[in-house]
Amino acid sequence: MKPLKLTLTVVALAILVAGVTVTGVSAKKLDEAEIYIEINDTDGDAGIQVFLDGEGWDSMQATGPRGAVLFSVLAEGSVGMQGITEFFFESAEPSFEEQSLEELFELFPEGKYVFRGTTTDNKPLRGRARLTHRIPAAPVLVSPEDGEEDVDPDDTVIEWMPVPEIVGYQVIVETDDDPLMVFSADVGPGVTSITVPPEFMMSGTAYKYEVLAIEGSGNQTISEAEFETE
């Protein structure tokens, strides 16, 4: 679970405050540091996502391969005292008509991104991640067909065509009913179908499903469709 989510614009991701540099103390390492591109092939848009996990911190700054600041975060008040451990955000995702993939690549060049922060006990915290521009092909969805209205809730099979040169897929099925219900599964690159557990499905209900193809560096491409159960 990634509990803290911020939405930032794709351009000029500067959030005011730089991380504090502490000298003379060996830096602790973030448990996880990820930066990757997500493309929604169905909607025709793309954005950047970042995930960090580690010891509780109250400041964090990221710089890109050209040395420019990507973002800076300062946790204040109760959150600053408690510290942030897991941190996730995704950028805005303008359509390809507003911003081409090449323009996104220019904003976020390939290479090493460095994360420098300070723990709540004033110790330096560091992490690195590498961004690539290797984008997986979009999964071609086979079933249910988009707009299908008579899917059997006791035998709902999500199926897609294989995507080459990836490390796996994520399959997500959800309904907008209140409360929101989400089924999610991660499968290997050789899998091209999955049966949704019948206990998750309901009769006469509209669902949306997504299949994400994930490339080795973390970049992912989504295809999505909608259906209704009988």
PDB file of C-alpha atoms in Angstrom:
ATOM      1  CA  MET A   1       0.000   0.000   0.000  1.00  0.00           C
ATOM      2  CA  LYS A   2       1.299   3.437  -0.944  1.00  0.00           C
ATOM      3  CA  PRO A   3      -0.460   5.731   1.523  1.00  0.00           C
ATOM      4  CA  LEU A   4       0.772   9.217   0.646  1.00  0.00           C
ATOM      5  CA  LYS A   5      -0.071  10.431  -2.843  1.00  0.00           C
ATOM      6  CA  LEU A   6       0.560  13.898  -4.237  1.00  0.00           C
ATOM      7  CA  THR A   7      -0.474  15.083  -7.701  1.00  0.00           C
ATOM      8  CA  LEU A   8       2.114  17.399  -9.266  1.00  0.00           C
ATOM      9  CA  THR A   9       2.172  19.143 -12.630  1.00  0.00           C
ATOM     10  CA  VAL A  10       4.545  17.670 -15.180  1.00  0.00           C
ATOM     11  CA  VAL A  11       6.375  20.947 -15.673  1.00  0.00           C
ATOM     12  CA  ALA A  12       8.472  22.753 -13.070  1.00  0.00           C
ATOM     13  CA  LEU A  13       8.179  20.224 -10.269  1.00  0.00           C
ATOM     14  CA  ALA A  14       9.676  22.426  -7.571  1.00  0.00           C
ATOM     15  CA  ILE A  15       7.884  22.315  -4.221  1.00  0.00           C
ATOM     16  CA  LEU A  16       9.716  25.153  -2.574  1.00  0.00           C
ATOM     17  CA  VAL A  17      11.887  23.540   0.079  1.00  0.00           C
ATOM     18  CA  ALA A  18      15.233  21.792  -0.405  1.00  0.00           C
ATOM     19  CA  GLY A  19      16.393  18.896   1.723  1.00  0.00           C
ATOM     20  CA  VAL A  20      18.804  19.536   4.537  1.00  0.00           C
ATOM     21  CA  THR A  21      22.397  18.412   3.992  1.00  0.00           C
ATOM     22  CA  VAL A  22      24.165  16.930   6.975  1.00  0.00           C
ATOM     23  CA  THR A  23      27.930  16.579   6.697  1.00  0.00           C
ATOM     24  CA  GLY A  24      30.254  14.261   8.567  1.00  0.00           C
ATOM     25  CA  VAL A  25      27.632  11.545   9.050  1.00  0.00           C
ATOM     26  CA  SER A  26      27.326   8.439   6.893  1.00  0.00           C
ATOM     27  CA  ALA A  27      24.038   8.426   5.022  1.00  0.00           C
ATOM     28  CA  LYS A  28      21.373   5.796   5.546  1.00  0.00           C
ATOM     29  CA  LYS A  29      19.982   4.225   2.395  1.00  0.00           C
ATOM     30  CA  LEU A  30      16.374   4.287   1.282  1.00  0.00           C
ATOM     31  CA  ASP A  31      14.899   0.777   1.174  1.00  0.00           C
ATOM     32  CA  GLU A  32      13.311   1.541  -2.194  1.00  0.00           C
ATOM     33  CA  ALA A  33      13.649   4.355  -4.724  1.00  0.00           C
ATOM     34  CA  GLU A  34      11.763   4.156  -8.028  1.00  0.00           C
ATOM     35  CA  ILE A  35      11.004   6.511 -10.895  1.00  0.00           C
ATOM     36  CA  TYR A  36       9.192   5.321 -13.987  1.00  0.00           C
ATOM     37  CA  ILE A  37       6.935   6.327 -16.866  1.00  0.00           C
ATOM     38  CA  GLU A  38       3.303   5.250 -17.092  1.00  0.00           C
ATOM     39  CA  ILE A  39       1.453   5.416 -20.412  1.00  0.00           C
ATOM     40  CA  ASN A  40      -2.290   4.922 -20.761  1.00  0.00           C
ATOM     41  CA  ASP A  41      -2.653   3.709 -24.334  1.00  0.00           C
ATOM     42  CA  THR A  42      -6.456   3.790 -24.165  1.00  0.00           C
ATOM     43  CA  ASP A  43      -6.634   7.412 -22.987  1.00  0.00           C
ATOM     44  CA  GLY A  44      -3.548   8.508 -24.971  1.00  0.00           C
ATOM     45  CA  ASP A  45      -1.578  10.140 -22.167  1.00  0.00           C
ATOM     46  CA  ALA A  46       1.563   9.670 -20.063  1.00  0.00           C
ATOM     47  CA  GLY A  47       3.168  10.815 -16.826  1.00  0.00           C
ATOM     48  CA  ILE A  48       5.903  10.167 -14.291  1.00  0.00           C
ATOM     49  CA  GLN A  49       5.564   8.258 -11.022  1.00  0.00           C
ATOM     50  CA  VAL A  50       7.926   8.170  -8.042  1.00  0.00           C
ATOM     51  CA  PHE A  51       7.920   5.814  -5.054  1.00  0.00           C
ATOM     52  CA  LEU A  52      10.216   6.016  -2.020  1.00  0.00           C
ATOM     53  CA  ASP A  53      10.315   3.791   1.056  1.00  0.00           C
ATOM     54  CA  GLY A  54      12.669   3.997   4.012  1.00  0.00           C
ATOM     55  CA  GLU A  55      13.261   5.240   7.528  1.00  0.00           C
ATOM     56  CA  GLY A  56      11.046   8.134   8.643  1.00  0.00           C
ATOM     57  CA  TRP A  57      12.137  11.442   7.126  1.00  0.00           C
ATOM     58  CA  ASP A  58      11.040  15.063   7.247  1.00  0.00           C
ATOM     59  CA  SER A  59      12.743  16.453   4.124  1.00  0.00           C
ATOM     60  CA  MET A  60      13.542  15.042   0.705  1.00  0.00           C
ATOM     61  CA  GLN A  61      14.928  16.439  -2.536  1.00  0.00           C
ATOM     62  CA  ALA A  62      15.355  14.730  -5.919  1.00  0.00           C
ATOM     63  CA  THR A  63      17.734  15.782  -8.672  1.00  0.00           C
ATOM     64  CA  GLY A  64      17.887  14.483 -12.218  1.00  0.00           C
ATOM     65  CA  PRO A  65      20.834  13.426 -14.390  1.00  0.00           C
ATOM     66  CA  ARG A  66      21.404  17.030 -15.490  1.00  0.00           C
ATOM     67  CA  GLY A  67      21.588  18.227 -11.892  1.00  0.00           C
ATOM     68  CA  ALA A  68      18.234  20.017 -11.971  1.00  0.00           C
ATOM     69  CA  VAL A  69      15.900  19.734  -8.982  1.00  0.00           C
ATOM     70  CA  LEU A  70      12.962  17.473  -9.745  1.00  0.00           C
ATOM     71  CA  PHE A  71      11.087  18.156  -6.514  1.00  0.00           C
ATOM     72  CA  SER A  72      11.661  19.070  -2.873  1.00  0.00           C
ATOM     73  CA  VAL A  73       9.398  18.141   0.028  1.00  0.00           C
ATOM     74  CA  LEU A  74       9.397  19.364   3.629  1.00  0.00           C
ATOM     75  CA  ALA A  75       7.158  17.644   6.172  1.00  0.00           C
ATOM     76  CA  GLU A  76       6.097  20.016   8.964  1.00  0.00           C
ATOM     77  CA  GLY A  77       3.873  19.911  12.002  1.00  0.00           C
ATOM     78  CA  SER A  78       2.692  16.519  13.217  1.00  0.00           C
ATOM     79  CA  VAL A  79       3.774  14.755  10.011  1.00  0.00           C
ATOM     80  CA  GLY A  80       7.241  16.278  10.299  1.00  0.00           C
ATOM     81  CA  MET A  81       7.536  15.028  13.872  1.00  0.00           C
ATOM     82  CA  GLN A  82       6.220  11.555  13.003  1.00  0.00           C
ATOM     83  CA  GLY A  83       8.184  11.254   9.769  1.00  0.00           C
ATOM     84  CA  ILE A  84       7.297   9.948   6.297  1.00  0.00           C
ATOM     85  CA  THR A  85       8.263   6.390   5.402  1.00  0.00           C
ATOM     86  CA  GLU A  86       6.393   5.504   2.189  1.00  0.00           C
ATOM     87  CA  PHE A  87       5.965   8.323  -0.313  1.00  0.00           C
ATOM     88  CA  PHE A  88       4.280   8.080  -3.727  1.00  0.00           C
ATOM     89  CA  PHE A  89       3.234  10.642  -6.285  1.00  0.00           C
ATOM     90  CA  GLU A  90       2.238  10.714  -9.916  1.00  0.00           C
ATOM     91  CA  SER A  91       2.504  13.709 -12.183  1.00  0.00           C
ATOM     92  CA  ALA A  92      -0.326  15.148 -14.197  1.00  0.00           C
ATOM     93  CA  GLU A  93      -0.936  13.188 -17.403  1.00  0.00           C
ATOM     94  CA  PRO A  94      -1.686  15.556 -20.295  1.00  0.00           C
ATOM     95  CA  SER A  95      -2.881  13.961 -23.512  1.00  0.00           C
ATOM     96  CA  PHE A  96      -0.416  13.346 -26.310  1.00  0.00           C
ATOM     97  CA  GLU A  97      -2.134  16.189 -28.185  1.00  0.00           C
ATOM     98  CA  GLU A  98      -1.071  18.548 -25.389  1.00  0.00           C
ATOM     99  CA  GLN A  99       2.330  17.005 -24.731  1.00  0.00           C
ATOM    100  CA  SER A 100       4.047  14.439 -26.923  1.00  0.00           C
ATOM    101  CA  LEU A 101       5.992  11.519 -25.519  1.00  0.00           C
ATOM    102  CA  GLU A 102       9.167  13.131 -26.883  1.00  0.00           C
ATOM    103  CA  GLU A 103       8.406  16.271 -24.867  1.00  0.00           C
ATOM    104  CA  LEU A 104       7.938  14.154 -21.750  1.00  0.00           C
ATOM    105  CA  PHE A 105      11.303  12.482 -22.435  1.00  0.00           C
ATOM    106  CA  GLU A 106      12.904  15.916 -22.660  1.00  0.00           C
ATOM    107  CA  LEU A 107      11.479  16.951 -19.283  1.00  0.00           C
ATOM    108  CA  PHE A 108      12.590  13.680 -17.691  1.00  0.00           C
ATOM    109  CA  PRO A 109      15.797  12.501 -19.406  1.00  0.00           C
ATOM    110  CA  GLU A 110      17.183   9.007 -19.089  1.00  0.00           C
ATOM    111  CA  GLY A 111      19.754   8.494 -16.382  1.00  0.00           C
ATOM    112  CA  LYS A 112      20.340   8.454 -12.645  1.00  0.00           C
ATOM    113  CA  TYR A 113      18.024  10.312 -10.269  1.00  0.00           C
ATOM    114  CA  VAL A 114      19.355  10.998  -6.773  1.00  0.00           C
ATOM    115  CA  PHE A 115      17.187  11.397  -3.659  1.00  0.00           C
ATOM    116  CA  ARG A 116      18.685  13.211  -0.645  1.00  0.00           C
ATOM    117  CA  GLY A 117      16.776  13.645   2.570  1.00  0.00           C
ATOM    118  CA  THR A 118      17.026  13.975   6.321  1.00  0.00           C
ATOM    119  CA  THR A 119      15.554  11.580   8.870  1.00  0.00           C
ATOM    120  CA  THR A 120      13.514  12.833  11.795  1.00  0.00           C
ATOM    121  CA  ASP A 121      16.611  12.438  13.983  1.00  0.00           C
ATOM    122  CA  ASN A 122      18.619  14.642  11.593  1.00  0.00           C
ATOM    123  CA  LYS A 123      20.577  11.893   9.837  1.00  0.00           C
ATOM    124  CA  PRO A 124      21.196  11.994   6.066  1.00  0.00           C
ATOM    125  CA  LEU A 125      19.118   9.625   3.937  1.00  0.00           C
ATOM    126  CA  ARG A 126      20.016   8.770   0.349  1.00  0.00           C
ATOM    127  CA  GLY A 127      18.681   6.770  -2.585  1.00  0.00           C
ATOM    128  CA  ARG A 128      19.173   6.375  -6.325  1.00  0.00           C
ATOM    129  CA  ALA A 129      16.997   5.243  -9.205  1.00  0.00           C
ATOM    130  CA  ARG A 130      17.516   5.016 -12.956  1.00  0.00           C
ATOM    131  CA  LEU A 131      14.927   6.175 -15.452  1.00  0.00           C
ATOM    132  CA  THR A 132      14.865   4.722 -18.958  1.00  0.00           C
ATOM    133  CA  HIS A 133      12.834   5.542 -22.045  1.00  0.00           C
ATOM    134  CA  ARG A 134      12.143   1.898 -22.837  1.00  0.00           C
ATOM    135  CA  ILE A 135       8.367   1.746 -23.221  1.00  0.00           C
ATOM    136  CA  PRO A 136       6.526  -1.600 -23.426  1.00  0.00           C
ATOM    137  CA  ALA A 137       3.900  -2.168 -26.087  1.00  0.00           C
ATOM    138  CA  ALA A 138       0.269  -1.815 -25.043  1.00  0.00           C
ATOM    139  CA  PRO A 139      -1.546  -5.061 -24.193  1.00  0.00           C
ATOM    140  CA  VAL A 140      -4.235  -5.952 -26.732  1.00  0.00           C
ATOM    141  CA  LEU A 141      -7.313  -6.867 -24.695  1.00  0.00           C
ATOM    142  CA  VAL A 142      -9.223  -9.939 -25.861  1.00  0.00           C
ATOM    143  CA  SER A 143     -11.988 -10.415 -23.294  1.00  0.00           C
ATOM    144  CA  PRO A 144     -14.249  -9.164 -22.015  1.00  0.00           C
ATOM    145  CA  GLU A 145     -14.763  -6.962 -25.058  1.00  0.00           C
ATOM    146  CA  ASP A 146     -15.113  -3.255 -24.348  1.00  0.00           C
ATOM    147  CA  GLY A 147     -18.780  -2.538 -23.676  1.00  0.00           C
ATOM    148  CA  GLU A 148     -19.779  -6.190 -23.309  1.00  0.00           C
ATOM    149  CA  GLU A 149     -22.970  -6.452 -21.209  1.00  0.00           C
ATOM    150  CA  ASP A 150     -23.531 -10.133 -20.427  1.00  0.00           C
ATOM    151  CA  VAL A 151     -20.364 -11.294 -18.680  1.00  0.00           C
ATOM    152  CA  ASP A 152     -20.906 -14.238 -16.324  1.00  0.00           C
ATOM    153  CA  PRO A 153     -19.974 -13.056 -12.796  1.00  0.00           C
ATOM    154  CA  ASP A 154     -19.159 -16.667 -11.842  1.00  0.00           C
ATOM    155  CA  ASP A 155     -16.753 -17.088 -14.759  1.00  0.00           C
ATOM    156  CA  THR A 156     -15.146 -13.729 -15.528  1.00  0.00           C
ATOM    157  CA  VAL A 157     -11.899 -14.300 -17.416  1.00  0.00           C
ATOM    158  CA  ILE A 158      -9.621 -11.380 -18.289  1.00  0.00           C
ATOM    159  CA  GLU A 159      -7.593 -12.249 -21.391  1.00  0.00           C
ATOM    160  CA  TRP A 160      -5.051 -10.352 -23.481  1.00  0.00           C
ATOM    161  CA  MET A 161      -2.450 -10.901 -26.186  1.00  0.00           C
ATOM    162  CA  PRO A 162       1.187 -11.382 -25.059  1.00  0.00           C
ATOM    163  CA  VAL A 163       3.525  -8.389 -24.938  1.00  0.00           C
ATOM    164  CA  PRO A 164       7.222  -9.056 -25.701  1.00  0.00           C
ATOM    165  CA  GLU A 165      10.230  -7.989 -23.638  1.00  0.00           C
ATOM    166  CA  ILE A 166       8.493  -7.352 -20.328  1.00  0.00           C
ATOM    167  CA  VAL A 167       8.868  -8.711 -16.793  1.00  0.00           C
ATOM    168  CA  GLY A 168       5.184  -9.069 -15.925  1.00  0.00           C
ATOM    169  CA  TYR A 169       1.648  -7.753 -15.913  1.00  0.00           C
ATOM    170  CA  GLN A 170      -0.676  -6.185 -13.379  1.00  0.00           C
ATOM    171  CA  VAL A 171      -4.406  -6.808 -13.803  1.00  0.00           C
ATOM    172  CA  ILE A 172      -6.902  -4.515 -12.071  1.00  0.00           C
ATOM    173  CA  VAL A 173     -10.685  -4.901 -12.009  1.00  0.00           C
ATOM    174  CA  GLU A 174     -12.801  -2.322 -10.205  1.00  0.00           C
ATOM    175  CA  THR A 175     -16.292  -0.986  -9.824  1.00  0.00           C
ATOM    176  CA  ASP A 176     -17.265   2.579  -8.979  1.00  0.00           C
ATOM    177  CA  ASP A 177     -19.971   1.394  -6.597  1.00  0.00           C
ATOM    178  CA  ASP A 178     -19.838   2.723  -3.053  1.00  0.00           C
ATOM    179  CA  PRO A 179     -17.757   1.379  -1.433  1.00  0.00           C
ATOM    180  CA  LEU A 180     -15.196   1.081  -4.235  1.00  0.00           C
ATOM    181  CA  MET A 181     -14.143  -2.530  -4.803  1.00  0.00           C
ATOM    182  CA  VAL A 182     -10.811  -3.363  -6.438  1.00  0.00           C
ATOM    183  CA  PHE A 183      -9.317  -6.692  -7.459  1.00  0.00           C
ATOM    184  CA  SER A 184      -5.614  -6.603  -8.352  1.00  0.00           C
ATOM    185  CA  ALA A 185      -3.178  -9.343  -9.344  1.00  0.00           C
ATOM    186  CA  ASP A 186       0.458  -9.426 -10.496  1.00  0.00           C
ATOM    187  CA  VAL A 187       1.361 -12.195 -12.947  1.00  0.00           C
ATOM    188  CA  GLY A 188       4.436 -13.253 -14.866  1.00  0.00           C
ATOM    189  CA  PRO A 189       5.279 -12.393 -18.485  1.00  0.00           C
ATOM    190  CA  GLY A 190       4.099 -15.802 -19.748  1.00  0.00           C
ATOM    191  CA  VAL A 191       0.557 -15.386 -18.405  1.00  0.00           C
ATOM    192  CA  THR A 192      -2.130 -14.008 -20.753  1.00  0.00           C
ATOM    193  CA  SER A 193      -5.338 -14.625 -18.813  1.00  0.00           C
ATOM    194  CA  ILE A 194      -6.651 -14.589 -15.279  1.00  0.00           C
ATOM    195  CA  THR A 195      -9.981 -15.602 -13.743  1.00  0.00           C
ATOM    196  CA  VAL A 196     -11.471 -13.056 -11.369  1.00  0.00           C
ATOM    197  CA  PRO A 197     -12.583 -14.735  -8.108  1.00  0.00           C
ATOM    198  CA  PRO A 198     -16.385 -15.165  -8.208  1.00  0.00           C
ATOM    199  CA  GLU A 199     -16.691 -13.803  -4.669  1.00  0.00           C
ATOM    200  CA  PHE A 200     -15.446 -10.429  -5.975  1.00  0.00           C
ATOM    201  CA  MET A 201     -18.000 -10.223  -8.794  1.00  0.00           C
ATOM    202  CA  MET A 202     -21.658  -9.145  -8.551  1.00  0.00           C
ATOM    203  CA  SER A 203     -24.549  -9.546 -10.970  1.00  0.00           C
ATOM    204  CA  GLY A 204     -25.838  -6.557 -12.927  1.00  0.00           C
ATOM    205  CA  THR A 205     -22.786  -4.446 -12.167  1.00  0.00           C
ATOM    206  CA  ALA A 206     -20.552  -2.248 -14.353  1.00  0.00           C
ATOM    207  CA  TYR A 207     -16.799  -2.841 -14.130  1.00  0.00           C
ATOM    208  CA  LYS A 208     -13.642  -1.351 -15.584  1.00  0.00           C
ATOM    209  CA  TYR A 209     -10.522  -3.435 -16.041  1.00  0.00           C
ATOM    210  CA  GLU A 210      -6.911  -2.606 -16.838  1.00  0.00           C
ATOM    211  CA  VAL A 211      -3.960  -4.691 -17.943  1.00  0.00           C
ATOM    212  CA  LEU A 212      -0.541  -3.119 -17.361  1.00  0.00           C
ATOM    213  CA  ALA A 213       2.527  -4.397 -19.213  1.00  0.00           C
ATOM    214  CA  ILE A 214       5.624  -3.711 -17.088  1.00  0.00           C
ATOM    215  CA  GLU A 215       9.113  -3.365 -18.543  1.00  0.00           C
ATOM    216  CA  GLY A 216      12.275  -4.274 -16.612  1.00  0.00           C
ATOM    217  CA  SER A 217      13.064  -0.710 -15.521  1.00  0.00           C
ATOM    218  CA  GLY A 218       9.514  -0.228 -14.204  1.00  0.00           C
ATOM    219  CA  ASN A 219       7.966   1.654 -17.130  1.00  0.00           C
ATOM    220  CA  GLN A 220       4.442   0.472 -17.817  1.00  0.00           C
ATOM    221  CA  THR A 221       1.765   0.745 -20.477  1.00  0.00           C
ATOM    222  CA  ILE A 222      -1.933   0.362 -19.689  1.00  0.00           C
ATOM    223  CA  SER A 223      -4.856  -0.822 -21.790  1.00  0.00           C
ATOM    224  CA  GLU A 224      -8.354  -0.622 -20.317  1.00  0.00           C
ATOM    225  CA  ALA A 225     -11.953  -1.546 -21.115  1.00  0.00           C
ATOM    226  CA  GLU A 226     -15.388  -1.692 -19.492  1.00  0.00           C
ATOM    227  CA  PHE A 227     -18.018  -4.422 -19.167  1.00  0.00           C
ATOM    228  CA  GLU A 228     -21.190  -5.315 -17.288  1.00  0.00           C
ATOM    229  CA  THR A 229     -22.191  -8.585 -15.661  1.00  0.00           C
ATOM    230  CA  GLU A 230     -25.438 -10.370 -16.441  1.00  0.00           C
TER     231      GLU A 230
END
